[in-house]
PDB file of C-alpha atoms in Angstrom:
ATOM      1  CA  UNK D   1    -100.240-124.680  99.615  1.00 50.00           C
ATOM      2  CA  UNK D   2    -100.989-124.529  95.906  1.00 68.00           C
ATOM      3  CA  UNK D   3     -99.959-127.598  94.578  1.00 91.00           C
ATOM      4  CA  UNK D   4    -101.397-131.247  94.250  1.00 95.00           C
ATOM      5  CA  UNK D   5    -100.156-133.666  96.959  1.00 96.00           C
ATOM      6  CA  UNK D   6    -100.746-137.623  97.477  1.00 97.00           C
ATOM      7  CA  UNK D   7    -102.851-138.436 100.402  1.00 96.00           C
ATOM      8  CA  UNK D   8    -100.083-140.036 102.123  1.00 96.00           C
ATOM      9  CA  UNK D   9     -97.835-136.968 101.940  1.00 96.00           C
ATOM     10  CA  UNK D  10    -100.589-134.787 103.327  1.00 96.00           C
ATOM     11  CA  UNK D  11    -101.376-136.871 106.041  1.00 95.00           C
ATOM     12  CA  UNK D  12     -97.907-137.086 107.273  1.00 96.00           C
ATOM     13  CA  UNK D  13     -97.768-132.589 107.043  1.00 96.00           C
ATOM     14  CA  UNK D  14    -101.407-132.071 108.668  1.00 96.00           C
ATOM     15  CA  UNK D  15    -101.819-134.627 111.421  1.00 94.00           C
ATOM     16  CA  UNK D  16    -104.893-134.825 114.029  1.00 92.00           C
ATOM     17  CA  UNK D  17    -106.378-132.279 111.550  1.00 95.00           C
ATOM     18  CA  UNK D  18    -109.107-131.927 109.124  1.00 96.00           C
ATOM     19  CA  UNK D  19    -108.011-130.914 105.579  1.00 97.00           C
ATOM     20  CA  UNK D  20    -110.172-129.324 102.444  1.00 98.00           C
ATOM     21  CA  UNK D  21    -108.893-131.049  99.660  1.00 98.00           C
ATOM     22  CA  UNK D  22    -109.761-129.354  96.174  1.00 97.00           C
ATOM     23  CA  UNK D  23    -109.999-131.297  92.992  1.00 96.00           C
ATOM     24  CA  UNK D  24    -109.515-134.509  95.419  1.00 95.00           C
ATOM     25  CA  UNK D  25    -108.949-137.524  92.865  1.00 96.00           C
ATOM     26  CA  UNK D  26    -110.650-140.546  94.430  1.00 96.00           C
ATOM     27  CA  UNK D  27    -110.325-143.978  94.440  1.00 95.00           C
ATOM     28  CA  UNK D  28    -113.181-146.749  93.898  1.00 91.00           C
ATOM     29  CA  UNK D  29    -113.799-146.565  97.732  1.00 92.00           C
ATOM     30  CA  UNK D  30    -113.772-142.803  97.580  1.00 96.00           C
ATOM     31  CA  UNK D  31    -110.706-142.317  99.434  1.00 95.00           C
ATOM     32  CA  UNK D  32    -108.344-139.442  98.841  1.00 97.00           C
ATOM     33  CA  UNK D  33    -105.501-140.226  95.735  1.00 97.00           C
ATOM     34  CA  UNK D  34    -104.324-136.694  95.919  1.00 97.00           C
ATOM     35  CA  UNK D  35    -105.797-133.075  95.900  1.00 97.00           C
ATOM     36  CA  UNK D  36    -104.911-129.244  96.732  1.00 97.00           C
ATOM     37  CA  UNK D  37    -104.759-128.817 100.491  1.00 97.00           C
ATOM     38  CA  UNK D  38    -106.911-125.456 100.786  1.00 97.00           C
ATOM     39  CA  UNK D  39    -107.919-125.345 105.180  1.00 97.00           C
ATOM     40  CA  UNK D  40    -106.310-127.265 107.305  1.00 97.00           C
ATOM     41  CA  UNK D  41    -107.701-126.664 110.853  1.00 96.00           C
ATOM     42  CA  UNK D  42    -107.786-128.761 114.403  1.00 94.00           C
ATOM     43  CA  UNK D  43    -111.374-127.536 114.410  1.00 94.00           C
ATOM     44  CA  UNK D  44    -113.913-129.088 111.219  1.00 96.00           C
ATOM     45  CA  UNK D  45    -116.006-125.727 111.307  1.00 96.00           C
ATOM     46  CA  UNK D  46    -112.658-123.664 110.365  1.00 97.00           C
ATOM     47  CA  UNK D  47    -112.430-125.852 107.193  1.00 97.00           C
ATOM     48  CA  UNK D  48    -116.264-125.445 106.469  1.00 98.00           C
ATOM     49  CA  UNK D  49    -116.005-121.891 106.523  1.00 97.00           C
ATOM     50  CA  UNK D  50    -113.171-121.974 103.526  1.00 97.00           C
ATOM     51  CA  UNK D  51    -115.850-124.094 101.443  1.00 97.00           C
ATOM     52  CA  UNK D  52    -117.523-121.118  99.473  1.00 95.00           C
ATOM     53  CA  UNK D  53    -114.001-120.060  98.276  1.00 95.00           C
ATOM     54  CA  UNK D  54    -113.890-123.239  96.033  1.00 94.00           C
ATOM     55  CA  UNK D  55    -117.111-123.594  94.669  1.00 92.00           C
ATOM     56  CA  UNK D  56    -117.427-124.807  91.227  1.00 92.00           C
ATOM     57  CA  UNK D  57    -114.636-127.091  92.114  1.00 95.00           C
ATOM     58  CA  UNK D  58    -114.792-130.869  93.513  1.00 97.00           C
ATOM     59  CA  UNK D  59    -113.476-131.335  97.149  1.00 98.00           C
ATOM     60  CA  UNK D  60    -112.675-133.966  99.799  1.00 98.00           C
ATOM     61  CA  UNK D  61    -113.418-133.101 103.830  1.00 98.00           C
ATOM     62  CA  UNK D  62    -110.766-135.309 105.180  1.00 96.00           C
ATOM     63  CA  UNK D  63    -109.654-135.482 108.801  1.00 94.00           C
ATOM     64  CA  UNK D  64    -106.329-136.838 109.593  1.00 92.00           C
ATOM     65  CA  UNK D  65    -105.450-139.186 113.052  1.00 85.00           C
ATOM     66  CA  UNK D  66    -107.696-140.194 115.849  1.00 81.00           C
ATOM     67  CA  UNK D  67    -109.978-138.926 118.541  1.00 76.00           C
ATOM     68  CA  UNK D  68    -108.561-138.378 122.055  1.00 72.00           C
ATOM     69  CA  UNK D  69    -108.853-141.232 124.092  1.00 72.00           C
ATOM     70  CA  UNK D  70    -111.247-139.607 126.322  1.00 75.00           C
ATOM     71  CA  UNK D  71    -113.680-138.660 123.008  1.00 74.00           C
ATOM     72  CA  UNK D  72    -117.578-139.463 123.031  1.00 75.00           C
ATOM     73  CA  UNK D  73    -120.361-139.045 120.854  1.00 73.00           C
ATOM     74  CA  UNK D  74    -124.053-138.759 121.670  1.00 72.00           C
ATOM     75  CA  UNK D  75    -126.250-137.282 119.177  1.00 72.00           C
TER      76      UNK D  75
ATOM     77  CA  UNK Z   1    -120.813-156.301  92.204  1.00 62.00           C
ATOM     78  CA  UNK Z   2    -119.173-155.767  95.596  1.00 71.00           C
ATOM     79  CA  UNK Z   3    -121.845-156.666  98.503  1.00 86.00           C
ATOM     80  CA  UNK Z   4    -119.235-156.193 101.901  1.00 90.00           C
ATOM     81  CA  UNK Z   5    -117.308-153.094 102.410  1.00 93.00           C
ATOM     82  CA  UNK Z   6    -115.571-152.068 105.737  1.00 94.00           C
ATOM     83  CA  UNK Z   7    -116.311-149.739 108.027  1.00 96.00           C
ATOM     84  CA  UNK Z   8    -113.423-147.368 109.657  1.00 93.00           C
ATOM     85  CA  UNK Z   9    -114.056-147.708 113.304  1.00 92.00           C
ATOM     86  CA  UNK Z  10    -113.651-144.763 115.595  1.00 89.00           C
ATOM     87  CA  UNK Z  11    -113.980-145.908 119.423  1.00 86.00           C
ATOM     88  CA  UNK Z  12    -117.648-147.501 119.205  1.00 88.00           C
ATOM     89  CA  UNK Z  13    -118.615-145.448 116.086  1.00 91.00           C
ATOM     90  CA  UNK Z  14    -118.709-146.209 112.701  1.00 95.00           C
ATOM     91  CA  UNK Z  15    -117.970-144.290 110.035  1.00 95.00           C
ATOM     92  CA  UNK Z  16    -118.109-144.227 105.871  1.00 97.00           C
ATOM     93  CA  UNK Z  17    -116.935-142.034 103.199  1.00 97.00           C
ATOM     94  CA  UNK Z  18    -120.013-140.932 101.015  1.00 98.00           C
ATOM     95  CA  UNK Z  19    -119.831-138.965  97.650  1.00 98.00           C
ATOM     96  CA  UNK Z  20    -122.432-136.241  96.591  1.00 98.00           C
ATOM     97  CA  UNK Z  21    -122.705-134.969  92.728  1.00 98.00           C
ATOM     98  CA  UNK Z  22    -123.458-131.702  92.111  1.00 97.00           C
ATOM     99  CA  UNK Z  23    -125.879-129.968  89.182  1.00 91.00           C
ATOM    100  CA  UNK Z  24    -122.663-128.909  87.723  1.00 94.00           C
ATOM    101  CA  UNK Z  25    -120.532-132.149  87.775  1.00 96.00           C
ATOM    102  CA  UNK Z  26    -118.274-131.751  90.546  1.00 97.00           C
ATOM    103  CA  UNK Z  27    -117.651-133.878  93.538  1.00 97.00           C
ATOM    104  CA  UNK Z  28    -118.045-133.371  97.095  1.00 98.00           C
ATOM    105  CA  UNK Z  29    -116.489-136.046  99.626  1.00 98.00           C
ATOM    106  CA  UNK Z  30    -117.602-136.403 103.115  1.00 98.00           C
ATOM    107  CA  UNK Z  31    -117.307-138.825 106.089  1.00 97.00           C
ATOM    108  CA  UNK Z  32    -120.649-139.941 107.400  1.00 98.00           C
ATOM    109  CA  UNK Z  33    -121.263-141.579 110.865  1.00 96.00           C
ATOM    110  CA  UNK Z  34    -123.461-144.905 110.312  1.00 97.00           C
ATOM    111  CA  UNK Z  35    -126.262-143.600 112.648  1.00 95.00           C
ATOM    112  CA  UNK Z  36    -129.310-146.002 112.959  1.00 94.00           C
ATOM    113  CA  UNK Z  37    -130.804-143.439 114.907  1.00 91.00           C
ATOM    114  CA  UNK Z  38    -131.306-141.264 112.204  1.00 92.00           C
ATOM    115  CA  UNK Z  39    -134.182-141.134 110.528  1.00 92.00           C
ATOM    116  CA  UNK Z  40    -132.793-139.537 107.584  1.00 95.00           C
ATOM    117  CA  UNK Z  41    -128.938-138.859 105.778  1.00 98.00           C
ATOM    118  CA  UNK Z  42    -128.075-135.752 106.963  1.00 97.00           C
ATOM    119  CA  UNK Z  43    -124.933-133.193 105.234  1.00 98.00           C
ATOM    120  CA  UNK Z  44    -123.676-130.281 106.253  1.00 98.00           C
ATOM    121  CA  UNK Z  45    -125.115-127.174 104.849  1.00 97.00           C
ATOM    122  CA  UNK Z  46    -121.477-125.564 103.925  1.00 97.00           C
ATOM    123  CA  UNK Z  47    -120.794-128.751 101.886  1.00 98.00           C
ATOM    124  CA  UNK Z  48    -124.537-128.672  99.672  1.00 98.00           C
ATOM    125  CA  UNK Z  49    -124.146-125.112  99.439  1.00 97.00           C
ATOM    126  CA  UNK Z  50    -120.355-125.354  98.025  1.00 96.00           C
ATOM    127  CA  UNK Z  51    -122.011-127.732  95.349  1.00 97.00           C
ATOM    128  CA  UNK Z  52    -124.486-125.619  93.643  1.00 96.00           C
ATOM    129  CA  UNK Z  53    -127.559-126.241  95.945  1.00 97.00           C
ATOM    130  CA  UNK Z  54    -129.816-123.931  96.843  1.00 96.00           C
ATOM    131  CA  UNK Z  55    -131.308-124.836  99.987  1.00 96.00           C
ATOM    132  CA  UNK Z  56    -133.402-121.793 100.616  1.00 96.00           C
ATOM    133  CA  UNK Z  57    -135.940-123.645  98.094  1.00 95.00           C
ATOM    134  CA  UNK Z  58    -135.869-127.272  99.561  1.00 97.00           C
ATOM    135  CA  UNK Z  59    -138.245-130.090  98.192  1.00 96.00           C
ATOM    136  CA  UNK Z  60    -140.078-130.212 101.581  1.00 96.00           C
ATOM    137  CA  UNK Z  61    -138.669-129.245 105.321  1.00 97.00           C
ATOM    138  CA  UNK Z  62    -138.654-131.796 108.345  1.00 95.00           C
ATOM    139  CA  UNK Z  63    -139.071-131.239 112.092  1.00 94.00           C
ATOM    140  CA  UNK Z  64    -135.750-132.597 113.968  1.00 88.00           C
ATOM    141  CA  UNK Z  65    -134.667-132.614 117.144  1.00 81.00           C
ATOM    142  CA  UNK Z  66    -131.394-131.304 117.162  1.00 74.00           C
ATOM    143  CA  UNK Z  67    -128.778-130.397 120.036  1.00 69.00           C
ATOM    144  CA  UNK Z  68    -130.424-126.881 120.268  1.00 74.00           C
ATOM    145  CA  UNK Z  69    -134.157-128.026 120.183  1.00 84.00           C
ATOM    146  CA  UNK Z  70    -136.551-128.569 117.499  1.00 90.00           C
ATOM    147  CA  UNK Z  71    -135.306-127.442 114.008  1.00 89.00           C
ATOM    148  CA  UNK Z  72    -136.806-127.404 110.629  1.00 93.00           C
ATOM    149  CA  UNK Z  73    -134.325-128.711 108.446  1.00 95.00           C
ATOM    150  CA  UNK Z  74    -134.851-128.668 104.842  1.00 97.00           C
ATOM    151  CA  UNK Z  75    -134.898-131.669 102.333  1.00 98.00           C
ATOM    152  CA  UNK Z  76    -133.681-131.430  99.313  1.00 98.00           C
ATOM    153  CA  UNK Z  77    -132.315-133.882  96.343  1.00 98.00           C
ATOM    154  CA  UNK Z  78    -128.616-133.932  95.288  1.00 98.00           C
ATOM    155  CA  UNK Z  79    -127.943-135.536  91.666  1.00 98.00           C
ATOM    156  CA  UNK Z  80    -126.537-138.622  92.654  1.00 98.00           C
ATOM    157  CA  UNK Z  81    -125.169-139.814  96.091  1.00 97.00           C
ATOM    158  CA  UNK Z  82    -122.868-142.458  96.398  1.00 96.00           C
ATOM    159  CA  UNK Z  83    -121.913-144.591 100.010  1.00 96.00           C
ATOM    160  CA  UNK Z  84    -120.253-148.062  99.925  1.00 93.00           C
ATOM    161  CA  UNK Z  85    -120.487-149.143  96.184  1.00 90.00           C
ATOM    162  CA  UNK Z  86    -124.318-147.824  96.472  1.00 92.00           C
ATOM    163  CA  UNK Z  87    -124.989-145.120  93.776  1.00 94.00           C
ATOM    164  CA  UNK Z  88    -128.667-143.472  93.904  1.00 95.00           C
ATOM    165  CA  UNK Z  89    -129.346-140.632  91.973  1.00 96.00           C
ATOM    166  CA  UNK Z  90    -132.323-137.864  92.701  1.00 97.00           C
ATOM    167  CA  UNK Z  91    -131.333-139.091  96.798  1.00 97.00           C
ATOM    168  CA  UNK Z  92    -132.979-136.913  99.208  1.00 97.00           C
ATOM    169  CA  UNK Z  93    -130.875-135.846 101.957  1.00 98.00           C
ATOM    170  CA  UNK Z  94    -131.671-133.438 105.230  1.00 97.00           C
ATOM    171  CA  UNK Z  95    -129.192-130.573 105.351  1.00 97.00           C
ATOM    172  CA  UNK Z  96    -128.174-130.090 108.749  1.00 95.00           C
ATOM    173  CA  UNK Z  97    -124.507-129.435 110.364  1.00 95.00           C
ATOM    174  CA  UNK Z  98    -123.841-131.682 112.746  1.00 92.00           C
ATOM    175  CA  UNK Z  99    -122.342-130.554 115.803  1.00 88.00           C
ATOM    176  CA  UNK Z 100    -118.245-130.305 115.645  1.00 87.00           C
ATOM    177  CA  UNK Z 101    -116.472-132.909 117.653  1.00 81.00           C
ATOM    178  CA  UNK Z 102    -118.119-135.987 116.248  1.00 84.00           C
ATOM    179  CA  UNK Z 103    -115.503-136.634 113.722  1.00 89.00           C
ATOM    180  CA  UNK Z 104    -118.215-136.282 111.124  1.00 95.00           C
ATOM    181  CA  UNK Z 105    -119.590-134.626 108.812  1.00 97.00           C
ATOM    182  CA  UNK Z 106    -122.606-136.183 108.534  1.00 97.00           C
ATOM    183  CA  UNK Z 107    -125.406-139.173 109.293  1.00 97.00           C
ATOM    184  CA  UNK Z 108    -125.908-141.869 107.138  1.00 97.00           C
ATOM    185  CA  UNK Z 109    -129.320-142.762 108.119  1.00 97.00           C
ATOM    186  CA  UNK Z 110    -131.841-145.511 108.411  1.00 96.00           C
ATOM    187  CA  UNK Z 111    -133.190-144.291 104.940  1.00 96.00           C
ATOM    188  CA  UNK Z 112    -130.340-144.937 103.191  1.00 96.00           C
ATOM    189  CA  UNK Z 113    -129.719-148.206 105.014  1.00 96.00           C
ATOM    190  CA  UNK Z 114    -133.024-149.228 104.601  1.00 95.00           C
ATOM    191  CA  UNK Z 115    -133.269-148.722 101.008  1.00 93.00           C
ATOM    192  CA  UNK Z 116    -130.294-150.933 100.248  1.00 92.00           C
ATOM    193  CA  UNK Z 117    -130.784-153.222 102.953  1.00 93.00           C
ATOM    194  CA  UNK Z 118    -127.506-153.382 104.774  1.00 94.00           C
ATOM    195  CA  UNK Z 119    -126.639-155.269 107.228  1.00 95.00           C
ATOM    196  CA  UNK Z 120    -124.205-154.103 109.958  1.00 96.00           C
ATOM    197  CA  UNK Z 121    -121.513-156.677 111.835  1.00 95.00           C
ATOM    198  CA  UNK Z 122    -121.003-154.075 114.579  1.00 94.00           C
ATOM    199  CA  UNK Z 123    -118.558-156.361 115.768  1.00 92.00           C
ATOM    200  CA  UNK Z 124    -116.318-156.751 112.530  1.00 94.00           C
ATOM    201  CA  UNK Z 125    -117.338-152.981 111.843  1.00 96.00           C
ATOM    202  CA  UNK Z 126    -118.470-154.829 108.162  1.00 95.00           C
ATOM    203  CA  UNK Z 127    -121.406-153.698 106.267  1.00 95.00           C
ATOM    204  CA  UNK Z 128    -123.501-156.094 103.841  1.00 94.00           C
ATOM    205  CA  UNK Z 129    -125.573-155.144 101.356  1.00 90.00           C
ATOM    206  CA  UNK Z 130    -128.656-157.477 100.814  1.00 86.00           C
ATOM    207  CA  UNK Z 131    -129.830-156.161  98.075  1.00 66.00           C
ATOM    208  CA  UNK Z 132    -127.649-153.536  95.322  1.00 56.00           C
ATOM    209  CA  UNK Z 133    -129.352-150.124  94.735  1.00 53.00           C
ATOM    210  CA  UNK Z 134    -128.488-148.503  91.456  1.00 56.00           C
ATOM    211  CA  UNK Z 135    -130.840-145.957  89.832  1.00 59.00           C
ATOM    212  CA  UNK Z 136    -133.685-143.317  91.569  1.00 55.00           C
ATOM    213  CA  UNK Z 137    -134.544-142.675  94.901  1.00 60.00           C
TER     214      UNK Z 137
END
């Protein structure tokens, strides 16, 4: 996974997951240009947990696709 | 200087992609559900703690009622935060992980919303900003 991809070629390898992106370029709306994929995981907390393995670096928490249809949020 | 920004709309939610700077210069990116039920902007602790902050010394801690129960979450002040064109340094921010699931990774709260005066078109999931914030917190 060690190598910078564009957004639109990571979404299209990691779908209905969430991605840590390392030295994530950004556009002026702060979306994803391109990064290093580090963690890609169907579950956020699995990417979290790969965090303190790229500190000192810049990242991106992306998650790629939609919710289930049958998805809620109450918090 | 840009007053309207879109929202991405998930189901009835809406969400935002916020930036936090770090002591050291880099750049953490997060997405941030527009909560005006929040009292406070809330980040995970995983993400402030991969950018340099130490949050066992935090500015101040709050009481919040959390999924769990009652929680002191502490407060601390990231460099610069930066949500829909709106750049604040010295921001204070409530570190708390939000429960997985939400497609989150974070609140952007009523401070925050307050502060810049934004004005949400829940309907055209559109945000407008009354009045620019650039500078402290």
């Amino acid at each position: 996974m060690n190598q910078m991809l564009a957004m639109s070629e990571i979404a299209s390898r990691y779908p209905n997951e969430w991605l840590l992106i390392a030295d994530a370029e950004l556009d002026d709306e702060l979306n994803v240009v391109k990064g290093e994929v580090i963690a890609h995981s169907p579950n956020r907390d699995d990417v979290y947990s790969r965090l303190s393995s790229i500190k000192g670096r810049s990242f991106a928490i992306e998650y790629v696709g939609e919710p289930p249809e049958d998805w809620a949020v109450v918090l | 200087m840009k007053q309207d920004y879109t929202l991405k709309q998930i189901g009835n939610l809406l969400l935002s992609k916020a930036a936090i700077g770090s002591i050291g210069g880099e750049v953490g990116r997060l997405r941030l559900l527009i909560d005006t039920g929040a009292s406070y902007t809330m980040l995970p602790i995983e993400a402030v703690e991969s950018l340099g902050y130490d949050i066992s010394h935090p500015t101040r801690r709050v009481r919040m009622i959390a999924a769990n129960g009652i929680v002191m979450a502490p407060v601390i002040k990231v460099v610069w935060f930066n949500c829909l064109g709106q750049k604040i340094d010295d921001f204070p921010i409530v570190v708390h992980t939000i429960p997985s699931g939400t497609m989150a990774d974070g609140l952007l709260g009523m401070d925050f919303l307050v502060k810049c005066r934004a004005v949400i078109s829940t309907g055209e999931a559109k945000i407008h900003f009354q009045k620019l914030e650039a500078g402290k917190a």
